[in-house]
């Protein structure tokens, strides 16, 4: 099974271009041998150089995507390896953990290749640590009915979010962006983008986790009902958890975390969010810094009314997504400002059906969002209930999800279902 | 007991899934009726001595009912919109599973296309075909970049967005077919005279592609193997232009392969076609009046040159044809 997973991963990776494979293989081999050398000779410098090299390469690619490295390179002269951000962070986490002697360096190249090249998470995450995944990847995989049932359920739930919800919302947002709408339309697009990015990203993660489950591999969760957060600090504990944890463990804490003066702590927060912004892309630095600034201002405070806190936080997070809707930061700020002085709400209500969706689409969208909301609110209970269910009942859930996805999903000719927002980072 | 329950659940789901596939598939009964033509053939009760294969230039221009009335020839038009040559080849192979005609008539217009053109046309030809080796062949050869085989296997993947567009027709024709053609001929009684046509484009290359020739070779060899006379034709049409260079290549090919070739477009005056009266779209296709003239003309050629049975003398078959004739004139009237 492990050989099959590795060959499958390599083949798919190579199908995106042989340079992708060469880069990732070279980088993996260098990382593997540098960590192994450390184990033998205790030469820490080498591993440090490899870590810095990985960071520099990631920065190079991010800058290249941003503006071809200030025009030095031709637009098509360099191919940015697929999944570079996820891959690099995973390798860095491994090297730092080995460097800090938190884990032992892997001595078996096959096992390390399996960890570094495991395909499902290379496109969208979650960023998996070797300490969490190493042993799982090494162990002999078992074919269990329970794994298949849970795996398919998770895959279909992910597809439900992606093709039924995200694929509908994107129509509205694209219409607003393409037609240069301002004011209330921008506010609507921000509020909807929250749902879009959640369903797109967490839907993709559900698929990755589901596929891994089929192979008897349990990856870590990346979301914990993020829109139920009462402030931004809580949100970042529940949103893209693996990235947040990576930044906390490898950036924030090494900088001193909160065991320093207030001012220094605030600077640490800003640096951490700055790195988060860069990880997303140069265009997202401002988005990262604004997250940090608001988090510092909030200072983990919240009112006593939980519902109000959740709504307020949802609005803050939504407004910050403007940098994802308009990747040009100046344009994003300009559009954002129109929300506060252009009160064209009557026009918005009159034009609610001009966005390219049918009434039936709106109906499906609302029902589906309500389903996801209920699931997020009652997640633990629902998971427990599903656990208790008989196999036949679980099969019925899978079949219903399958019929819903296949009937009401927006996919096929003219749709880019295999493109996920977070797979471009 | 547990396994029986599991089996029943999966079985019920399979039935629902099959039902949804049928429900969402276009029925082509009253709208886009060209999509139903391919399947009407499967309901045929009479043998056919002549089979037409090709694009709209066959199903709009040749009326088997007129040919029967004129010379007693039993024929069928297995034409579909923009039928490409590899599709014609597979449809001919499929036809030979059901019967062995004496003559196959292939309209060479499709020689101008060397790759699939449109998903919509693919669907009109393929959707209602019975599943067979030939259907799989046609799908694999005709799919465009964005198309998937699985969407032909499970039409719900292609047509799921029809959930809010289902009409009475979708339920009425769930398990039955509406007969829209007369032995594959689609009646059109409208008249839209020829006025003008787009100017003739200069092409960079007038040569038919290797792929077209290879399929034409396959059709020739399939007919030879089955002892069938193959006739190449170019149906009358003013547009799209049938270039001199095309004509020369077909003439050359038919001479080399000892095939009969009729270019009816070049003798439309002799046939009596008047593009002010005999076309429903300004010269692209013939209407009923034009098709009747052409069918009479061609049936005389067939009768004179090929050993075809006069089925009017066969009581059983004639009885079936009389019903067809009644339906034909009934449809013309309404």
XYZ file of C-alpha atoms in Angstrom:
759
model
C 0.000 0.000 0.000
C 2.793 2.456 0.960
C 4.640 1.801 -2.306
C 1.388 2.366 -4.173
C 0.781 5.681 -2.361
C 4.306 6.892 -3.128
C 4.272 5.873 -6.802
C 0.800 7.369 -7.234
C 1.936 10.646 -5.610
C 5.064 10.843 -7.769
C 3.166 10.119 -10.979
C 0.474 12.706 -10.301
C 3.088 15.246 -9.263
C 5.100 14.564 -12.413
C 1.963 15.009 -14.527
C 2.023 18.713 -13.607
C 5.463 18.994 -15.157
C 8.682 17.102 -14.726
C 10.359 20.219 -13.250
C 7.909 20.053 -10.336
C 9.079 16.570 -9.586
C 12.777 17.322 -10.019
C 12.537 20.296 -7.635
C 10.610 18.468 -4.964
C 12.766 15.329 -5.210
C 16.000 17.295 -4.999
C 14.748 19.352 -2.102
C 13.485 16.245 -0.290
C 16.779 14.388 -0.772
C 18.839 17.350 0.463
C 16.593 17.733 3.526
C 16.681 14.001 4.245
C 20.477 13.718 4.083
C 21.142 16.934 5.978
C 18.893 15.734 8.833
C 20.526 12.305 8.729
C 23.987 13.878 8.862
C 22.962 15.767 11.963
C 22.087 12.512 13.667
C 25.502 11.073 12.865
C 27.849 14.021 13.316
C 25.894 16.608 15.284
C 26.784 19.207 12.641
C 23.963 21.664 13.093
C 25.223 24.218 10.597
C 24.304 22.105 7.589
C 20.702 21.678 8.669
C 20.487 25.394 9.396
C 21.713 26.166 5.875
C 19.098 23.820 4.400
C 16.340 25.476 6.455
C 17.430 28.944 5.296
C 17.718 27.706 1.724
C 14.140 26.387 1.840
C 12.865 29.697 3.223
C 14.775 31.663 0.588
C 13.456 29.481 -2.205
C 9.901 29.904 -0.951
C 10.407 33.670 -0.752
C 11.887 33.662 -4.236
C 8.862 31.866 -5.669
C 6.449 34.149 -3.802
C 8.219 37.217 -5.171
C 8.330 35.657 -8.602
C 4.570 35.042 -8.566
C 4.073 38.637 -7.374
C 5.944 40.448 -10.112
C 8.457 38.125 -11.795
C 10.962 39.273 -9.212
C 10.688 42.906 -10.250
C 10.818 42.041 -13.914
C 14.200 40.272 -13.838
C 12.728 37.062 -15.220
C 10.539 36.419 -18.198
C 6.969 35.608 -17.207
C 7.289 31.999 -18.368
C 10.947 31.339 -17.642
C 10.383 29.775 -14.217
C 7.855 27.165 -13.279
C 6.642 27.549 -9.711
C 6.414 24.048 -8.220
C 2.888 22.938 -7.343
C 2.194 22.975 -3.594
C 5.500 24.714 -2.833
C 4.088 26.551 0.212
C 2.701 23.472 1.918
C 5.669 21.331 0.975
C 8.242 23.862 2.216
C 6.527 24.435 5.563
C 6.307 20.715 6.172
C 9.979 20.210 5.382
C 10.955 23.221 7.542
C 8.903 21.905 10.460
C 10.671 18.546 10.110
C 14.145 20.090 9.933
C 13.541 22.439 12.878
C 12.159 19.600 14.990
C 15.211 17.503 14.175
C 17.454 20.499 14.845
C 15.790 21.070 18.220
C 16.005 17.320 18.878
C 12.252 17.088 19.334
C 12.183 14.183 16.902
C 14.778 11.776 15.575
C 15.842 12.189 11.976
C 14.219 9.609 9.720
C 16.818 7.104 8.565
C 14.703 5.367 5.937
C 14.578 7.338 2.669
C 11.370 5.610 1.533
C 9.532 6.679 4.694
C 10.771 10.227 4.326
C 9.752 10.402 0.674
C 6.319 9.178 1.671
C 6.012 12.001 4.208
C 7.388 14.717 1.927
C 5.572 13.698 -1.242
C 2.257 12.422 0.156
C 0.102 13.863 -2.570
C -3.283 14.642 -0.998
C -1.971 17.379 1.294
C 0.508 18.907 -1.149
C -2.196 20.888 -2.928
C -4.219 22.410 -0.130
C -2.832 21.200 3.199
C -3.212 20.524 6.046
C 0.426 21.247 6.917
C 1.325 18.011 8.639
C 4.139 17.559 11.127
C 6.422 14.580 10.982
C 5.776 13.953 14.673
C 2.053 13.547 13.924
C 2.325 11.685 10.664
C 5.641 9.825 10.525
C 4.563 6.729 12.410
C 1.233 6.564 10.636
C 2.849 6.643 7.209
C 5.350 3.966 8.192
C 2.874 1.492 9.630
C 1.307 -1.239 7.546
C -2.010 0.036 6.205
C -5.167 -1.904 6.931
C -8.157 -2.074 4.640
C -11.095 -1.447 6.963
C -14.747 -0.947 6.072
C -15.009 1.755 8.710
C -12.186 3.707 7.020
C -13.955 3.540 3.685
C -17.292 4.615 5.131
C -15.795 7.542 7.023
C -13.516 8.386 4.073
C -16.311 8.535 1.521
C -18.579 10.431 3.902
C -15.864 13.042 4.415
C -15.073 13.285 0.686
C -18.754 13.778 -0.169
C -19.202 16.325 2.609
C -16.249 18.236 1.159
C -17.744 18.054 -2.319
C -21.079 19.228 -0.912
C -19.389 22.382 0.404
C -17.347 22.899 -2.732
C -19.732 22.187 -5.616
C -23.069 23.083 -4.045
C -22.157 26.145 -1.967
C -18.787 27.580 -3.078
C -19.479 27.112 -6.788
C -22.701 29.123 -6.462
C -21.321 31.950 -4.327
C -18.387 32.438 -6.692
C -20.884 33.398 -9.424
C -22.227 36.286 -7.336
C -18.772 37.496 -6.297
C -17.352 37.282 -9.827
C -20.310 39.306 -11.091
C -19.774 42.010 -8.473
C -16.014 42.176 -9.164
C -16.252 42.044 -12.961
C -18.906 44.768 -13.049
C -16.944 46.997 -10.717
C -19.772 47.343 -8.172
C -19.175 49.395 -5.043
C -20.754 50.155 -1.651
C -23.301 47.629 -0.424
C -22.375 45.236 -3.246
C -18.813 45.090 -1.907
C -20.161 44.485 1.584
C -22.320 41.644 0.237
C -19.353 40.140 -1.585
C -17.244 40.283 1.614
C -19.959 38.643 3.725
C -20.427 35.941 1.094
C -16.709 35.469 0.546
C -16.432 34.291 4.148
C -18.738 31.412 3.327
C -17.107 30.851 -0.053
C -13.547 30.578 1.247
C -14.668 28.419 4.156
C -16.595 25.994 1.961
C -13.875 25.981 -0.685
C -10.939 25.534 1.695
C -12.512 23.305 4.328
C -14.277 21.388 1.535
C -10.885 20.711 -0.044
C -9.458 19.695 3.330
C -12.428 17.354 3.884
C -11.595 15.675 0.575
C -7.901 15.359 1.548
C -8.788 13.951 4.964
C -11.353 11.603 3.412
C -8.939 10.291 0.785
C -6.277 9.805 3.482
C -8.789 7.907 5.550
C -9.275 5.467 2.681
C -5.526 4.748 2.990
C -5.823 4.356 6.773
C -4.032 7.676 7.348
C -5.543 10.117 9.840
C -4.462 13.681 9.103
C -4.951 16.497 11.587
C -8.056 18.676 11.394
C -7.571 22.142 9.932
C -10.851 23.802 10.995
C -12.932 23.958 14.127
C -16.124 25.883 13.254
C -14.131 29.116 12.770
C -17.127 31.410 12.322
C -18.337 30.584 15.802
C -15.323 32.484 17.131
C -16.026 35.447 19.379
C -12.911 37.400 18.470
C -10.024 37.331 16.037
C -7.677 35.493 18.380
C -10.161 32.668 18.724
C -10.759 32.733 14.981
C -7.086 32.080 14.276
C -7.172 29.136 16.648
C -10.042 27.645 14.663
C -9.141 28.671 11.083
C -6.373 26.952 9.086
C -5.249 25.423 12.368
C -2.163 23.703 10.985
C -0.782 26.935 9.535
C -1.606 28.850 12.716
C 0.135 26.202 14.819
C 3.133 26.216 12.507
C 3.449 29.992 12.843
C 2.937 29.801 16.580
C 5.566 27.066 17.100
C 8.188 28.180 14.601
C 7.778 31.973 14.512
C 5.811 33.379 17.453
C 7.231 31.286 20.300
C 10.880 31.434 19.115
C 10.476 35.236 19.041
C 9.535 35.097 22.697
C 5.774 34.656 22.363
C 3.897 36.345 25.206
C 6.647 35.843 27.785
C 8.055 39.249 26.920
C 7.062 42.869 27.444
C 3.699 44.023 26.078
C 5.297 46.039 23.291
C 7.617 43.203 22.313
C 4.678 40.783 22.390
C 2.728 43.041 20.017
C 5.706 43.185 17.698
C 5.889 39.374 17.817
C 2.208 39.161 16.856
C 2.767 41.543 13.948
C 5.827 39.594 12.739
C 3.878 36.335 12.924
C 1.014 37.746 10.860
C 3.513 39.330 8.489
C 4.960 35.852 7.850
C 1.430 34.499 7.447
C 0.778 37.196 4.845
C 3.971 36.360 2.947
C 3.118 32.659 3.038
C -0.131 33.514 1.248
C 1.720 35.756 -1.198
C 3.287 39.187 -1.314
C -0.139 40.714 -2.067
C -1.432 39.454 1.260
C 1.113 41.152 3.549
C -1.275 44.003 4.330
C -4.056 41.516 5.037
C -1.748 39.694 7.462
C -0.657 42.898 9.210
C -4.253 44.151 9.545
C -5.191 40.843 11.169
C -2.326 41.353 13.611
C -3.253 44.980 14.352
C -6.933 44.163 14.990
C -5.917 41.223 17.163
C -3.681 43.528 19.227
C -6.435 46.159 19.504
C -9.019 43.546 20.506
C -6.618 42.288 23.166
C -8.726 39.132 23.534
C -11.613 41.202 24.866
C -15.235 40.408 24.085
C -18.684 41.440 25.255
C -20.898 39.200 27.354
C -23.295 38.560 24.507
C -21.919 35.541 22.625
C -24.173 35.943 19.575
C -23.206 39.601 19.175
C -19.524 38.702 19.487
C -19.853 36.033 16.815
C -21.664 38.402 14.443
C -19.174 41.211 15.048
C -16.215 38.906 14.515
C -17.817 37.496 11.357
C -18.109 41.015 9.951
C -14.474 41.849 10.828
C -13.177 38.637 9.245
C -15.391 39.182 6.196
C -14.152 42.719 5.650
C -10.573 41.487 5.851
C -11.255 38.947 3.089
C -11.478 41.949 0.748
C -7.763 41.397 0.080
C -8.600 37.950 -1.271
C -11.394 39.286 -3.474
C -9.194 42.059 -4.871
C -5.571 40.832 -4.711
C -4.349 44.353 -5.500
C -4.177 45.915 -2.025
C -4.859 49.486 -3.202
C -7.931 48.388 -5.126
C -9.036 46.339 -2.111
C -8.774 49.357 0.198
C -10.540 51.604 -2.295
C -13.428 49.156 -2.612
C -13.536 48.630 1.130
C -13.832 52.364 1.724
C -16.926 52.575 -0.515
C -18.823 50.418 1.977
C -18.643 53.289 4.460
C -19.852 56.133 2.254
C -21.788 54.628 -0.633
C -25.122 53.517 0.807
C -26.642 51.946 -2.316
C -28.645 49.317 -0.413
C -31.895 49.991 -2.299
C -30.111 49.331 -5.573
C -28.710 46.085 -4.115
C -32.127 44.828 -3.026
C -33.574 45.668 -6.437
C -30.752 43.822 -8.172
C -30.538 40.730 -5.988
C -31.318 38.489 -8.945
C -28.962 39.949 -11.510
C -25.901 38.015 -10.395
C -26.366 35.098 -12.759
C -28.050 32.640 -10.426
C -31.582 31.293 -10.762
C -34.104 31.470 -7.915
C -33.650 27.728 -7.457
C -29.907 28.326 -6.993
C -30.582 30.798 -4.185
C -32.927 28.322 -2.551
C -30.358 25.523 -2.734
C -27.662 27.898 -1.498
C -29.646 29.033 1.544
C -30.675 25.483 2.513
C -27.105 24.214 2.097
C -25.618 27.060 4.152
C -28.134 26.347 6.915
C -27.087 22.665 6.839
C -23.407 23.633 7.170
C -24.229 26.077 9.978
C -26.143 23.421 11.903
C -23.289 21.007 11.343
C -20.744 23.527 12.629
C -22.822 24.398 15.681
C -23.658 20.802 16.589
C -20.493 19.258 15.173
C -19.484 17.181 18.169
C -22.975 15.853 18.757
C -23.500 15.030 15.088
C -20.133 13.237 14.949
C -21.066 11.241 18.039
C -24.464 10.350 16.567
C -22.865 9.233 13.310
C -20.347 7.139 15.246
C -23.179 5.360 17.026
C -25.078 4.660 13.808
C -25.238 1.218 12.219
C -23.206 0.645 9.058
C -26.405 0.620 7.004
C -27.443 4.044 8.271
C -23.990 5.383 7.453
C -24.286 3.931 3.946
C -27.644 5.724 3.566
C -26.005 9.037 4.548
C -23.253 8.455 1.975
C -25.784 7.670 -0.748
C -27.930 10.720 0.060
C -24.851 12.961 0.023
C -23.815 11.412 -3.281
C -27.218 12.093 -4.852
C -27.266 15.671 -3.519
C -23.773 16.420 -4.811
C -24.313 14.846 -8.201
C -27.700 16.519 -8.726
C -27.301 19.960 -7.225
C -23.568 20.475 -7.658
C -22.261 22.998 -10.156
C -19.633 21.062 -12.076
C -18.948 19.801 -15.582
C -18.127 21.704 -18.756
C -17.365 25.365 -18.005
C -16.716 24.914 -14.279
C -13.314 24.834 -12.593
C -14.167 22.450 -9.806
C -10.599 21.250 -9.299
C -9.356 24.765 -8.583
C -9.325 25.608 -4.894
C -8.581 29.083 -3.522
C -5.929 27.733 -1.154
C -4.236 25.548 -3.753
C -2.733 28.659 -5.368
C -0.828 29.619 -2.195
C -30.138 -10.147 7.702
C -27.692 -7.247 7.988
C -26.248 -7.993 4.563
C -29.711 -8.347 3.002
C -30.542 -4.891 4.356
C -27.290 -3.487 2.959
C -28.032 -5.096 -0.392
C -31.564 -3.670 -0.413
C -30.272 -0.172 0.419
C -27.689 -0.253 -2.362
C -30.188 -1.784 -4.787
C -32.819 0.900 -4.030
C -30.202 3.602 -4.407
C -29.099 2.129 -7.746
C -32.706 2.231 -8.946
C -33.076 5.873 -7.852
C -29.778 6.712 -9.530
C -30.819 5.023 -12.787
C -34.183 6.786 -12.632
C -32.508 10.183 -12.131
C -30.210 9.485 -15.078
C -33.213 8.806 -17.293
C -35.181 11.742 -15.901
C -32.444 14.321 -16.422
C -31.482 13.130 -19.925
C -33.040 15.289 -22.643
C -35.856 13.392 -24.310
C -35.498 15.116 -27.687
C -39.229 14.492 -28.176
C -40.536 17.944 -29.014
C -37.421 20.057 -28.586
C -34.106 19.434 -30.390
C -35.765 16.466 -32.049
C -32.628 15.749 -34.099
C -31.292 14.076 -30.954
C -33.914 11.335 -31.127
C -33.212 10.306 -34.728
C -30.429 7.861 -33.955
C -32.673 5.762 -31.702
C -35.755 5.602 -33.925
C -33.921 3.094 -36.097
C -34.071 0.510 -33.302
C -37.885 0.381 -33.624
C -37.812 -0.499 -37.334
C -39.797 -3.558 -38.372
C -38.824 -3.766 -42.045
C -35.512 -4.643 -43.711
C -33.728 -1.866 -45.607
C -31.874 -2.365 -48.864
C -30.421 1.134 -48.788
C -28.868 2.834 -45.773
C -27.832 6.487 -45.796
C -25.092 7.668 -43.464
C -23.933 11.242 -43.001
C -24.859 14.604 -41.571
C -27.922 16.847 -41.881
C -27.510 16.787 -45.640
C -28.907 13.260 -45.636
C -31.695 13.443 -43.085
C -33.037 16.717 -44.523
C -32.655 15.841 -48.212
C -33.596 12.193 -48.743
C -37.091 10.884 -48.063
C -37.267 7.060 -47.891
C -41.067 7.247 -48.077
C -40.879 9.000 -51.466
C -38.322 6.446 -52.617
C -40.651 3.655 -51.576
C -43.630 5.199 -53.322
C -41.550 5.845 -56.421
C -39.673 2.549 -56.834
C -40.602 0.341 -53.892
C -37.137 0.800 -52.359
C -36.912 0.214 -48.642
C -34.347 2.580 -47.220
C -33.378 4.260 -43.968
C -31.484 7.446 -43.247
C -29.099 7.023 -40.297
C -28.092 10.642 -40.407
C -27.467 12.884 -37.406
C -26.530 16.555 -37.065
C -22.948 17.161 -38.154
C -22.212 13.445 -38.199
C -18.451 13.139 -38.472
C -16.890 10.452 -40.650
C -15.710 8.268 -37.747
C -19.226 8.488 -36.372
C -20.653 7.443 -39.746
C -18.278 4.476 -39.772
C -19.322 3.296 -36.312
C -23.019 3.877 -37.050
C -22.625 1.769 -40.198
C -20.938 -0.970 -38.174
C -23.789 -0.830 -35.681
C -26.369 -0.973 -38.497
C -24.722 -4.101 -39.891
C -25.431 -5.839 -36.598
C -29.134 -5.433 -37.255
C -29.322 -5.975 -41.008
C -27.314 -6.255 -44.185
C -28.303 -3.630 -46.760
C -27.441 -3.934 -50.465
C -26.393 -0.317 -50.830
C -24.816 2.160 -48.423
C -24.944 5.836 -49.365
C -22.375 8.074 -47.707
C -22.586 11.853 -47.943
C -18.997 13.109 -48.240
C -19.646 16.540 -46.708
C -18.113 15.419 -43.389
C -14.733 14.887 -45.085
C -14.069 18.560 -44.417
C -13.881 17.985 -40.634
C -10.885 16.231 -39.154
C -11.692 16.699 -35.482
C -14.760 16.924 -33.241
C -16.453 20.277 -33.575
C -19.052 20.654 -30.883
C -20.150 18.890 -27.728
C -23.781 19.711 -28.490
C -23.590 17.911 -31.857
C -21.797 14.978 -30.232
C -24.665 14.690 -27.791
C -27.324 14.762 -30.506
C -25.614 11.867 -32.257
C -24.525 9.801 -29.276
C -26.969 10.299 -26.378
C -29.747 8.079 -27.624
C -27.584 5.383 -29.226
C -27.932 1.942 -27.723
C -24.920 0.866 -25.688
C -22.576 -1.180 -27.856
C -18.928 -1.437 -28.834
C -19.698 1.087 -31.562
C -21.148 3.624 -29.149
C -18.027 3.399 -26.977
C -15.941 3.831 -30.137
C -17.883 6.947 -31.183
C -17.639 8.492 -27.717
C -13.891 7.923 -27.489
C -13.302 9.296 -30.977
C -15.594 12.310 -30.644
C -15.042 13.700 -27.158
C -13.761 17.246 -26.931
C -11.159 18.329 -24.369
C -13.615 19.079 -21.576
C -15.820 16.041 -22.134
C -15.633 12.860 -20.100
C -16.650 9.320 -20.946
C -18.380 8.948 -17.608
C -20.785 11.759 -18.488
C -21.998 9.656 -21.429
C -22.259 6.599 -19.205
C -24.166 8.520 -16.526
C -25.971 11.387 -18.270
C -26.885 12.967 -14.928
C -23.274 14.189 -14.743
C -23.874 16.212 -17.908
C -27.514 17.135 -17.452
C -27.876 17.511 -13.653
C -28.384 21.262 -14.022
C -31.746 20.499 -15.657
C -33.258 19.906 -12.193
C -35.130 23.187 -12.449
C -35.832 22.952 -16.160
C -37.667 19.633 -16.281
C -40.868 19.801 -18.288
C -43.902 17.632 -18.855
C -42.015 16.079 -21.770
C -39.359 14.711 -19.409
C -41.958 12.715 -17.522
C -44.122 11.793 -20.502
C -41.208 10.303 -22.432
C -39.398 8.770 -19.486
C -39.749 5.236 -20.813
C -40.982 5.757 -24.362
C -39.851 7.447 -27.548
C -41.646 9.929 -29.750
C -41.357 9.218 -33.433
C -40.217 12.373 -35.173
C -38.807 11.148 -38.461
C -39.971 9.013 -41.336
C -37.321 6.325 -41.781
C -34.814 8.879 -40.602
C -36.075 11.717 -42.827
C -36.982 14.911 -41.000
C -39.833 16.757 -42.699
C -39.499 20.493 -43.016
C -42.187 22.234 -45.061
C -40.978 25.799 -44.500
C -39.761 27.879 -47.415
C -36.939 30.377 -47.047
C -35.596 31.269 -50.481
C -31.945 31.756 -51.215
C -31.021 35.430 -51.090
C -27.341 35.713 -50.309
C -24.571 33.719 -48.703
C -21.384 34.612 -46.867
C -18.442 35.158 -49.190
C -16.267 32.178 -50.007
C -13.422 31.893 -47.542
C -9.957 31.133 -48.834
C -8.635 28.163 -46.899
C -4.993 27.571 -46.070
C -5.354 23.897 -46.885
C -7.982 22.172 -48.998
C -6.668 18.641 -48.581
C -8.789 16.163 -46.663
C -6.929 14.903 -43.624
C -5.365 11.468 -43.194
C -7.880 10.689 -40.498
C -10.776 11.332 -42.885
C -9.204 9.199 -45.575
C -8.478 6.424 -43.097
C -12.151 6.298 -42.069
C -13.301 6.478 -45.673
C -11.001 3.506 -46.348
C -12.567 1.712 -43.398
C -16.081 2.356 -44.718
C -15.009 1.087 -48.153
C -13.467 -2.060 -46.734
C -16.413 -2.708 -44.393
C -18.788 -2.507 -47.346
C -16.571 -4.751 -49.479
C -16.305 -7.299 -46.692
C -20.083 -7.417 -46.424
C -20.642 -7.377 -50.157
C -22.382 -4.011 -50.038
C -22.292 -1.439 -52.829
C -20.992 1.861 -51.487
C -22.171 5.061 -53.160
C -20.570 8.386 -52.374
C -22.765 11.437 -52.743
C -22.611 15.146 -52.187
C -26.106 16.359 -51.369
C -27.350 19.605 -52.919
C -26.480 22.579 -50.791
C -25.277 26.101 -51.462
C -23.494 26.498 -48.162
C -21.072 25.609 -46.573
C -19.133 25.768 -49.823
C -18.063 22.551 -51.439
C -14.775 23.671 -52.949
C -13.470 22.535 -56.334
C -10.466 21.085 -54.526
C -12.766 18.925 -52.373
C -14.592 17.731 -55.443
C -11.368 16.769 -57.226
C -10.185 14.737 -54.252
C -13.451 12.818 -53.962
C -13.558 12.149 -57.695
C -10.001 10.883 -57.542
C -10.763 8.685 -54.559
C -13.892 7.172 -56.082
C -12.028 6.495 -59.342
C -9.184 4.765 -57.517
C -11.549 2.670 -55.414
C -13.977 1.989 -58.205
C -16.858 3.669 -56.385
C -19.884 5.427 -57.785
C -19.937 9.110 -56.858
C -22.828 11.519 -57.444
C -22.486 15.218 -56.817
C -26.136 16.279 -56.694
C -25.111 19.842 -55.891
C -23.646 20.196 -59.363
C -26.768 18.810 -61.087
C -29.438 20.500 -58.996
C -30.908 22.104 -62.155
C -31.262 18.679 -63.759
C -33.002 17.409 -60.604
C -35.304 20.412 -60.761
C -34.269 22.050 -57.516
C -35.251 25.669 -57.302
C -33.521 27.453 -54.455
C -36.337 29.968 -54.299
C -38.850 27.278 -53.375
C -37.044 24.102 -52.352
C -35.052 25.166 -49.312
C -36.093 26.005 -45.764
C -32.972 27.934 -44.791
C -31.822 29.937 -47.787
C -29.943 27.149 -49.552
C -28.278 25.115 -46.814
C -30.840 22.300 -46.710
C -33.743 21.228 -48.884
C -37.300 21.435 -47.657
C -39.957 18.798 -48.267
C -40.500 19.924 -51.850
C -36.760 19.812 -52.639
C -36.245 16.522 -50.811
C -39.130 14.959 -52.748
C -37.544 15.958 -56.072
C -34.112 14.682 -55.026
C -35.508 11.418 -53.593
C -37.427 10.685 -56.786
C -34.337 11.411 -58.864
C -32.087 9.238 -56.721
C -34.582 6.365 -56.461
C -34.582 6.161 -60.264
C -30.780 5.942 -60.261
C -30.855 3.224 -57.637
C -33.536 1.223 -59.423
C -31.703 1.406 -62.735
C -28.224 0.580 -61.469
C -28.693 -1.727 -58.499
C -30.531 -4.955 -57.981
C -33.042 -3.746 -55.414
C -36.265 -5.447 -54.396
C -39.576 -3.737 -55.088
C -41.147 -4.191 -51.668
C -44.497 -2.925 -52.856
C -44.994 -6.466 -54.096
C -44.326 -7.925 -50.634
C -47.674 -7.930 -48.883
C -46.339 -7.987 -45.310
C -43.793 -5.226 -45.816
C -46.093 -3.170 -48.013
C -48.688 -3.226 -45.238
C -46.163 -1.741 -42.816
C -45.072 0.813 -45.406
C -48.679 1.843 -46.057
C -48.951 2.746 -42.388
C -45.715 4.708 -42.673
C -47.030 6.494 -45.785
C -50.255 7.448 -43.975
C -48.276 8.837 -41.055
C -45.995 10.674 -43.475
C -48.813 12.536 -45.206
C -50.553 13.051 -41.924
C -47.458 14.800 -40.577
C -47.121 16.884 -43.754
C -50.705 18.015 -43.380
C -50.213 19.156 -39.795
